[in-house]
Amino acid sequence: MSYARVLSVGLVGVTGHLVEVEADLAVGLPAVALSGLPDTALNEARDRVRAAIVNSGQSWPNRRITVNLLPATLPKHGSGFDVAIACALLGGSGELPLAPLDGVVILGELGLDGAVRPVRGVLPMVVAAVRAGITRVVVPLANAAEAAVVPGVRVRGVDSLHRLVAFVRDGGRLLDPPEPDPLPPPAGPDLAEVAGQGLGRRGLEIAAAGGHHVAFLGPPGAGKTMLAERLPSILPPLDDEAALEVSALHSIAGLLPPGGRLLRRPPIQAPHHTATVPSLVGGGSGLARPGAVSLAHRGVLFLDEAAEFNVRALEALRQPLESGRVLITRSRGATEYPARFQLVLASNPCPCAKPSGDLSCECTPLARRRYLGRLSGPLLDRIDVQVPLVPLRAAELIAAATPAEPSAVVAGRVRAARAAAAQRWADTGWRVNADVPGPHLRRARWRLPARDTEQLRRSLDTGALSARGYDRVLRMAWTIADLDGRDRPGAGDVAEASQLRSGWAA
């Protein structure tokens, strides 16, 4: 026998594709050719695989070897095909009967000593295998707990090529995935720790209930960062579909924590203000890696000191804020990642940033305009809740000795509001009010009475509000009504939403 075939999985973005690893061993000068659009790491597999086979006590076939990865038009990258290539080579040389691996997906990187090492992206790879009808996978032992969270698949772990060969040839035993970590992840910071700032807490609650973006403007120490960091604590846990999406993205980035559990808490990403465009939206040589906007998918992207960020980095957020996805084009192809997150901006009002705020500001009007001018009009137009925070007074800090309303209580109201919205939009597939297109809210069934939107329409006619802003105010009004337990928003809800929308300009 000079031909063999085994199955593996390749990733393009978060989408996995079944890959057939073929090996053909022909008579001729010993050489190894690898085809199927491999990248540099995959091209180097020939050396890793050869050393691993020899150091595992197997014979290297001294023939002309051709390894092909089908489909040939799909770009292949990374070292996750090493174990599959080794099995195909040993099968093609007649050293290994491959019948036990029929219909089995094989993943893993090989060390020179034959050890099977973990790889990134195992979770979405296993999901792709299941969708292709595969029910058995062999993965590195270090990835076995991660792979086992996918329903409908039997996972076996392997720590060395020698163990896998013994299993195929002699019926040896592969390793079961470890038991999931029984301990839940530690709780994050609590909203009860925030002193005062009733308007900020109200804006944060509305943002959480409707999935709206939010911005805080205020002097140092006013509580901007504390409020933003506590947004995940009042968001509902991720459902199965969202948890699988989020965990897959973190698996690709190599950031999935050990323990064999899906990520159930909404993630939060807080990049430093020196972050580059690729670090925010994704990038890298070859096929792009996910950036902070994708790692914050179904969670929160928090930009502290937002006015200090590079303008190009801030403007790069505009497209994913609208579409919920990022398409990154590189020379080796285009990669698309989901990026449906809640954006939270926090900024000082000026460069001097005096704790007392505007009362003792030393900046000229031009300096203030230039500073906040980094946050462009089109970007701020996509921010629903814009809350100015004032400096805390001594009485508010002293009163803080009695804990304020905790996150658990606020999260209960948020869950109830989201449940009301989910019931309303059940036939549409939208999750929260922020997802609802503006034209849908302006249709006869959902259109609000003219008397309730009179001031809003006047703001649109005078240019004080854009068409996008008009729709966003309507979405917030529905969220406020959901929080307060009303079936439809009234004039008061529209007025509150409009005030929160224009908070920075007020």
Short mmCIF file of N, CA, C and O in Angstrom, two decimals, residues 148-248:
data_model
loop_
_atom_site.label_atom_id
_atom_site.label_comp_id
_atom_site.label_asym_id
_atom_site.label_seq_id
_atom_site.Cartn_x
_atom_site.Cartn_y
_atom_site.Cartn_z
N ALA A 148 -14.39 18.43 24.72
CA ALA A 148 -15.49 17.64 25.27
C ALA A 148 -16.74 18.46 25.57
O ALA A 148 -17.80 17.88 25.82
N VAL A 149 -16.65 19.79 25.55
CA VAL A 149 -17.84 20.60 25.81
C VAL A 149 -18.79 20.60 24.62
O VAL A 149 -19.94 21.01 24.74
N VAL A 150 -18.31 20.15 23.45
CA VAL A 150 -19.16 20.12 22.27
C VAL A 150 -20.06 18.90 22.35
O VAL A 150 -19.57 17.77 22.46
N PRO A 151 -21.37 19.06 22.29
CA PRO A 151 -22.26 17.90 22.39
C PRO A 151 -22.23 17.06 21.11
O PRO A 151 -21.97 17.56 20.02
N GLY A 152 -22.48 15.77 21.28
CA GLY A 152 -22.62 14.88 20.13
C GLY A 152 -21.33 14.34 19.59
O GLY A 152 -21.30 13.86 18.45
N VAL A 153 -20.24 14.38 20.35
CA VAL A 153 -18.96 13.88 19.86
C VAL A 153 -18.26 13.11 20.98
O VAL A 153 -18.35 13.46 22.16
N ARG A 154 -17.56 12.04 20.60
CA ARG A 154 -16.77 11.26 21.55
C ARG A 154 -15.32 11.71 21.42
O ARG A 154 -14.72 11.58 20.35
N VAL A 155 -14.77 12.22 22.50
CA VAL A 155 -13.43 12.80 22.48
C VAL A 155 -12.45 11.86 23.17
O VAL A 155 -12.74 11.34 24.27
N ARG A 156 -11.31 11.66 22.54
CA ARG A 156 -10.22 10.91 23.16
C ARG A 156 -8.96 11.76 23.10
O ARG A 156 -8.67 12.38 22.06
N GLY A 157 -8.21 11.79 24.19
CA GLY A 157 -6.98 12.56 24.25
C GLY A 157 -5.77 11.69 24.02
O GLY A 157 -5.78 10.48 24.31
N VAL A 158 -4.73 12.27 23.49
CA VAL A 158 -3.48 11.55 23.24
C VAL A 158 -2.33 12.48 23.61
O VAL A 158 -2.35 13.67 23.31
N ASP A 159 -1.34 11.92 24.31
CA ASP A 159 -0.20 12.73 24.74
C ASP A 159 1.07 12.45 23.96
O ASP A 159 2.06 13.16 24.10
N SER A 160 1.05 11.40 23.11
CA SER A 160 2.25 11.07 22.33
C SER A 160 1.85 10.30 21.08
O SER A 160 0.81 9.62 21.05
N LEU A 161 2.67 10.41 20.06
CA LEU A 161 2.44 9.63 18.84
C LEU A 161 2.58 8.15 19.13
O LEU A 161 1.86 7.33 18.55
N HIS A 162 3.46 7.78 20.03
CA HIS A 162 3.63 6.37 20.40
C HIS A 162 2.33 5.79 20.94
O HIS A 162 1.96 4.66 20.58
N ARG A 163 1.62 6.52 21.78
CA ARG A 163 0.34 6.04 22.33
C ARG A 163 -0.69 5.87 21.22
O ARG A 163 -1.45 4.90 21.20
N LEU A 164 -0.74 6.81 20.28
CA LEU A 164 -1.71 6.71 19.20
C LEU A 164 -1.40 5.52 18.29
O LEU A 164 -2.31 4.79 17.87
N VAL A 165 -0.13 5.28 18.00
CA VAL A 165 0.26 4.13 17.19
C VAL A 165 -0.11 2.83 17.90
O VAL A 165 -0.62 1.88 17.28
N ALA A 166 0.13 2.77 19.21
CA ALA A 166 -0.21 1.57 19.98
C ALA A 166 -1.72 1.32 19.97
O ALA A 166 -2.17 0.17 19.89
N PHE A 167 -2.50 2.39 20.00
CA PHE A 167 -3.96 2.24 19.94
C PHE A 167 -4.39 1.68 18.60
O PHE A 167 -5.21 0.74 18.52
N VAL A 168 -3.85 2.22 17.52
CA VAL A 168 -4.27 1.78 16.18
C VAL A 168 -3.77 0.36 15.88
O VAL A 168 -4.51 -0.47 15.34
N ARG A 169 -2.54 0.09 16.25
CA ARG A 169 -1.94 -1.19 15.88
C ARG A 169 -2.33 -2.32 16.83
O ARG A 169 -2.63 -3.43 16.39
N ASP A 170 -2.34 -2.05 18.14
CA ASP A 170 -2.51 -3.13 19.11
C ASP A 170 -3.74 -2.97 19.99
O ASP A 170 -3.92 -3.75 20.94
N GLY A 171 -4.57 -1.96 19.71
CA GLY A 171 -5.76 -1.77 20.55
C GLY A 171 -5.45 -1.17 21.89
O GLY A 171 -6.18 -1.39 22.87
N GLY A 172 -4.37 -0.40 21.97
CA GLY A 172 -4.02 0.27 23.22
C GLY A 172 -5.08 1.29 23.61
O GLY A 172 -6.05 1.55 22.89
N ARG A 173 -4.90 1.89 24.78
CA ARG A 173 -5.92 2.77 25.34
C ARG A 173 -5.55 4.24 25.14
O ARG A 173 -4.43 4.65 25.44
N LEU A 174 -6.51 4.98 24.60
CA LEU A 174 -6.37 6.43 24.57
C LEU A 174 -6.90 7.02 25.87
O LEU A 174 -7.52 6.32 26.68
N LEU A 175 -6.69 8.29 26.08
CA LEU A 175 -7.00 8.93 27.35
C LEU A 175 -8.35 9.63 27.31
O LEU A 175 -8.71 10.26 26.31
N ASP A 176 -9.12 9.51 28.38
CA ASP A 176 -10.39 10.21 28.49
C ASP A 176 -10.16 11.68 28.86
O ASP A 176 -9.17 12.00 29.54
N PRO A 177 -11.06 12.56 28.44
CA PRO A 177 -10.93 13.97 28.84
C PRO A 177 -11.04 14.10 30.35
O PRO A 177 -11.79 13.35 31.00
N PRO A 178 -10.30 15.01 30.95
CA PRO A 178 -10.44 15.23 32.40
C PRO A 178 -11.82 15.78 32.72
O PRO A 178 -12.50 16.37 31.88
N GLU A 179 -12.24 15.59 33.95
CA GLU A 179 -13.53 16.11 34.39
C GLU A 179 -13.50 17.64 34.38
O GLU A 179 -12.47 18.25 34.69
N PRO A 180 -14.63 18.25 34.01
CA PRO A 180 -14.66 19.73 34.01
C PRO A 180 -14.39 20.28 35.40
O PRO A 180 -14.69 19.65 36.42
N ASP A 181 -13.80 21.45 35.42
CA ASP A 181 -13.52 22.13 36.68
C ASP A 181 -14.83 22.40 37.41
O ASP A 181 -15.71 23.08 36.89
N PRO A 182 -15.01 21.87 38.63
CA PRO A 182 -16.29 22.07 39.32
C PRO A 182 -16.47 23.46 39.89
O PRO A 182 -17.56 23.83 40.28
N LEU A 183 -15.39 24.22 39.97
CA LEU A 183 -15.48 25.54 40.59
C LEU A 183 -15.91 26.58 39.57
O LEU A 183 -15.34 26.67 38.49
N PRO A 184 -16.94 27.38 39.88
CA PRO A 184 -17.33 28.46 38.96
C PRO A 184 -16.28 29.55 38.94
O PRO A 184 -15.50 29.68 39.89
N PRO A 185 -16.23 30.32 37.87
CA PRO A 185 -15.25 31.42 37.82
C PRO A 185 -15.55 32.44 38.91
O PRO A 185 -16.70 32.61 39.31
N PRO A 186 -14.54 33.11 39.44
CA PRO A 186 -14.79 34.09 40.50
C PRO A 186 -15.66 35.24 40.01
O PRO A 186 -15.61 35.63 38.85
N ALA A 187 -16.47 35.75 40.92
CA ALA A 187 -17.36 36.86 40.57
C ALA A 187 -16.54 38.12 40.34
O ALA A 187 -15.49 38.33 40.94
N GLY A 188 -17.02 38.97 39.45
CA GLY A 188 -16.34 40.21 39.14
C GLY A 188 -16.70 41.30 40.14
O GLY A 188 -17.39 41.07 41.14
N PRO A 189 -16.27 42.53 39.88
CA PRO A 189 -16.58 43.65 40.79
C PRO A 189 -18.08 43.91 40.83
O PRO A 189 -18.80 43.67 39.86
N ASP A 190 -18.55 44.41 41.96
CA ASP A 190 -19.98 44.59 42.21
C ASP A 190 -20.36 46.06 42.12
O ASP A 190 -19.61 46.95 42.52
N LEU A 191 -21.55 46.31 41.62
CA LEU A 191 -22.05 47.67 41.46
C LEU A 191 -22.27 48.35 42.81
O LEU A 191 -22.33 49.59 42.90
N ALA A 192 -22.39 47.56 43.88
CA ALA A 192 -22.58 48.14 45.21
C ALA A 192 -21.38 48.96 45.66
O ALA A 192 -21.49 49.79 46.57
N GLU A 193 -20.23 48.74 45.02
CA GLU A 193 -19.01 49.45 45.40
C GLU A 193 -18.94 50.86 44.82
O GLU A 193 -18.04 51.63 45.18
N VAL A 194 -19.87 51.21 43.94
CA VAL A 194 -19.86 52.53 43.31
C VAL A 194 -20.63 53.51 44.19
O VAL A 194 -21.81 53.30 44.50
N ALA A 195 -19.97 54.58 44.59
CA ALA A 195 -20.60 55.59 45.43
C ALA A 195 -21.31 56.63 44.57
O ALA A 195 -20.76 57.12 43.58
N GLY A 196 -22.54 56.96 44.97
CA GLY A 196 -23.28 58.01 44.28
C GLY A 196 -23.52 57.70 42.81
O GLY A 196 -23.79 56.56 42.42
N GLN A 197 -23.47 58.78 41.99
CA GLN A 197 -23.63 58.69 40.54
C GLN A 197 -24.92 57.96 40.14
O GLN A 197 -24.91 56.98 39.38
N GLY A 198 -26.04 58.46 40.64
CA GLY A 198 -27.32 57.85 40.30
C GLY A 198 -27.61 57.87 38.81
O GLY A 198 -28.14 56.91 38.26
N LEU A 199 -27.25 58.99 38.13
CA LEU A 199 -27.50 59.07 36.70
C LEU A 199 -26.62 58.06 35.95
O LEU A 199 -27.08 57.41 35.00
N GLY A 200 -25.39 57.92 36.39
CA GLY A 200 -24.51 56.95 35.74
C GLY A 200 -25.01 55.53 35.93
O GLY A 200 -24.96 54.71 35.00
N ARG A 201 -25.49 55.21 37.12
CA ARG A 201 -26.02 53.86 37.37
C ARG A 201 -27.27 53.62 36.53
O ARG A 201 -27.47 52.52 35.99
N ARG A 202 -28.13 54.63 36.41
CA ARG A 202 -29.33 54.49 35.59
C ARG A 202 -28.96 54.26 34.13
O ARG A 202 -29.51 53.39 33.44
N GLY A 203 -28.00 55.05 33.61
CA GLY A 203 -27.57 54.87 32.23
C GLY A 203 -26.97 53.50 32.00
O GLY A 203 -27.21 52.87 30.95
N LEU A 204 -26.21 53.01 32.96
CA LEU A 204 -25.59 51.69 32.83
C LEU A 204 -26.66 50.59 32.81
O LEU A 204 -26.57 49.63 32.04
N GLU A 205 -27.67 50.72 33.64
CA GLU A 205 -28.75 49.74 33.68
C GLU A 205 -29.52 49.71 32.37
O GLU A 205 -29.87 48.63 31.85
N ILE A 206 -29.81 50.88 31.82
CA ILE A 206 -30.51 50.94 30.54
C ILE A 206 -29.66 50.32 29.44
O ILE A 206 -30.16 49.57 28.59
N ALA A 207 -28.37 50.63 29.47
CA ALA A 207 -27.48 50.05 28.47
C ALA A 207 -27.47 48.53 28.55
O ALA A 207 -27.51 47.83 27.54
N ALA A 208 -27.42 48.00 29.78
CA ALA A 208 -27.39 46.54 29.95
C ALA A 208 -28.70 45.91 29.51
O ALA A 208 -28.71 44.85 28.88
N ALA A 209 -29.82 46.55 29.81
CA ALA A 209 -31.12 45.96 29.49
C ALA A 209 -31.39 45.92 28.00
O ALA A 209 -32.05 45.00 27.50
N GLY A 210 -30.89 46.92 27.27
CA GLY A 210 -31.19 46.98 25.84
C GLY A 210 -30.03 46.67 24.93
O GLY A 210 -30.18 46.70 23.71
N GLY A 211 -28.85 46.39 25.49
CA GLY A 211 -27.68 46.14 24.65
C GLY A 211 -27.15 47.39 23.99
O GLY A 211 -26.56 47.33 22.91
N HIS A 212 -27.33 48.56 24.63
CA HIS A 212 -26.93 49.83 24.04
C HIS A 212 -25.48 50.16 24.39
O HIS A 212 -24.95 49.74 25.42
N HIS A 213 -24.85 50.95 23.52
CA HIS A 213 -23.51 51.47 23.80
C HIS A 213 -23.63 52.66 24.75
O HIS A 213 -24.63 53.37 24.76
N VAL A 214 -22.56 52.89 25.53
CA VAL A 214 -22.63 53.92 26.57
C VAL A 214 -21.29 54.63 26.66
O VAL A 214 -20.24 54.04 26.40
N ALA A 215 -21.34 55.91 27.01
CA ALA A 215 -20.13 56.72 27.19
C ALA A 215 -20.27 57.55 28.46
O ALA A 215 -21.35 58.07 28.75
N PHE A 216 -19.16 57.64 29.21
CA PHE A 216 -19.13 58.45 30.42
C PHE A 216 -18.08 59.54 30.25
O PHE A 216 -16.95 59.27 29.86
N LEU A 217 -18.47 60.77 30.57
CA LEU A 217 -17.56 61.91 30.53
C LEU A 217 -17.53 62.54 31.92
O LEU A 217 -18.59 62.87 32.47
N GLY A 218 -16.33 62.68 32.47
CA GLY A 218 -16.25 63.30 33.79
C GLY A 218 -14.82 63.38 34.27
O GLY A 218 -13.91 62.80 33.69
N PRO A 219 -14.59 64.11 35.36
CA PRO A 219 -13.23 64.31 35.88
C PRO A 219 -12.70 63.04 36.53
O PRO A 219 -13.45 62.09 36.78
N PRO A 220 -11.41 63.00 36.82
CA PRO A 220 -10.84 61.82 37.49
C PRO A 220 -11.51 61.57 38.83
O PRO A 220 -11.84 62.50 39.57
N GLY A 221 -11.74 60.29 39.14
CA GLY A 221 -12.33 59.93 40.41
C GLY A 221 -13.84 60.00 40.46
O GLY A 221 -14.44 59.71 41.51
N ALA A 222 -14.48 60.37 39.37
CA ALA A 222 -15.94 60.47 39.38
C ALA A 222 -16.61 59.10 39.34
O ALA A 222 -17.79 58.99 39.67
N GLY A 223 -15.89 58.06 38.92
CA GLY A 223 -16.47 56.72 38.90
C GLY A 223 -16.68 56.16 37.51
O GLY A 223 -17.38 55.16 37.35
N LYS A 224 -16.07 56.76 36.49
CA LYS A 224 -16.27 56.29 35.11
C LYS A 224 -15.79 54.85 34.95
O LYS A 224 -16.52 53.99 34.44
N THR A 225 -14.57 54.60 35.38
CA THR A 225 -14.00 53.26 35.22
C THR A 225 -14.72 52.23 36.08
O THR A 225 -14.98 51.11 35.63
N MET A 226 -15.08 52.61 37.29
CA MET A 226 -15.79 51.68 38.17
C MET A 226 -17.13 51.27 37.57
O MET A 226 -17.51 50.09 37.59
N LEU A 227 -17.86 52.21 37.01
CA LEU A 227 -19.13 51.88 36.39
C LEU A 227 -18.94 50.96 35.19
O LEU A 227 -19.63 49.95 35.03
N ALA A 228 -17.99 51.31 34.32
CA ALA A 228 -17.77 50.52 33.11
C ALA A 228 -17.35 49.09 33.44
O ALA A 228 -17.85 48.14 32.81
N GLU A 229 -16.47 48.92 34.40
CA GLU A 229 -15.99 47.58 34.73
C GLU A 229 -17.07 46.70 35.34
O GLU A 229 -16.94 45.48 35.36
N ARG A 230 -18.15 47.31 35.82
CA ARG A 230 -19.22 46.55 36.45
C ARG A 230 -20.39 46.26 35.52
O ARG A 230 -21.36 45.61 35.93
N LEU A 231 -20.29 46.69 34.28
CA LEU A 231 -21.35 46.36 33.33
C LEU A 231 -21.51 44.85 33.14
O LEU A 231 -22.65 44.35 33.14
N PRO A 232 -20.42 44.06 32.99
CA PRO A 232 -20.63 42.61 32.84
C PRO A 232 -21.35 41.97 34.02
O PRO A 232 -22.02 40.95 33.86
N SER A 233 -21.23 42.56 35.22
CA SER A 233 -21.86 41.95 36.40
C SER A 233 -23.37 42.05 36.39
O SER A 233 -24.04 41.35 37.16
N ILE A 234 -23.94 42.92 35.56
CA ILE A 234 -25.40 43.03 35.49
C ILE A 234 -25.95 42.50 34.17
O ILE A 234 -27.16 42.59 33.93
N LEU A 235 -25.07 41.96 33.32
CA LEU A 235 -25.53 41.36 32.08
C LEU A 235 -25.93 39.91 32.34
O LEU A 235 -25.33 39.23 33.17
N PRO A 236 -26.93 39.39 31.63
CA PRO A 236 -27.32 37.99 31.82
C PRO A 236 -26.21 37.04 31.37
O PRO A 236 -25.40 37.38 30.51
N PRO A 237 -26.13 35.84 31.96
CA PRO A 237 -25.16 34.85 31.49
C PRO A 237 -25.42 34.50 30.02
O PRO A 237 -26.54 34.65 29.50
N LEU A 238 -24.39 34.06 29.34
CA LEU A 238 -24.50 33.70 27.94
C LEU A 238 -25.29 32.40 27.79
O LEU A 238 -25.08 31.44 28.55
N ASP A 239 -26.19 32.37 26.80
CA ASP A 239 -26.88 31.11 26.52
C ASP A 239 -25.94 30.16 25.78
O ASP A 239 -24.79 30.49 25.50
N ASP A 240 -26.42 28.96 25.48
CA ASP A 240 -25.55 27.93 24.90
C ASP A 240 -24.93 28.38 23.58
O ASP A 240 -23.73 28.20 23.35
N GLU A 241 -25.74 28.99 22.71
CA GLU A 241 -25.24 29.41 21.41
C GLU A 241 -24.17 30.50 21.56
O GLU A 241 -23.10 30.43 20.95
N ALA A 242 -24.46 31.51 22.38
CA ALA A 242 -23.51 32.60 22.58
C ALA A 242 -22.25 32.11 23.28
O ALA A 242 -21.14 32.53 22.94
N ALA A 243 -22.41 31.22 24.27
CA ALA A 243 -21.24 30.69 24.99
C ALA A 243 -20.32 29.93 24.05
O ALA A 243 -19.09 30.02 24.15
N LEU A 244 -20.90 29.19 23.11
CA LEU A 244 -20.08 28.44 22.15
C LEU A 244 -19.35 29.40 21.22
O LEU A 244 -18.16 29.21 20.91
N GLU A 245 -20.03 30.47 20.77
CA GLU A 245 -19.38 31.46 19.90
C GLU A 245 -18.21 32.13 20.62
O GLU A 245 -17.11 32.25 20.07
N VAL A 246 -18.46 32.58 21.85
CA VAL A 246 -17.43 33.30 22.60
C VAL A 246 -16.26 32.38 22.93
O VAL A 246 -15.08 32.76 22.78
N SER A 247 -16.56 31.16 23.36
CA SER A 247 -15.49 30.22 23.70
C SER A 247 -14.67 29.86 22.47
O SER A 247 -13.44 29.70 22.57
N ALA A 248 -15.31 29.74 21.31
CA ALA A 248 -14.57 29.44 20.08
C ALA A 248 -13.60 30.55 19.73
O ALA A 248 -12.45 30.29 19.34
#
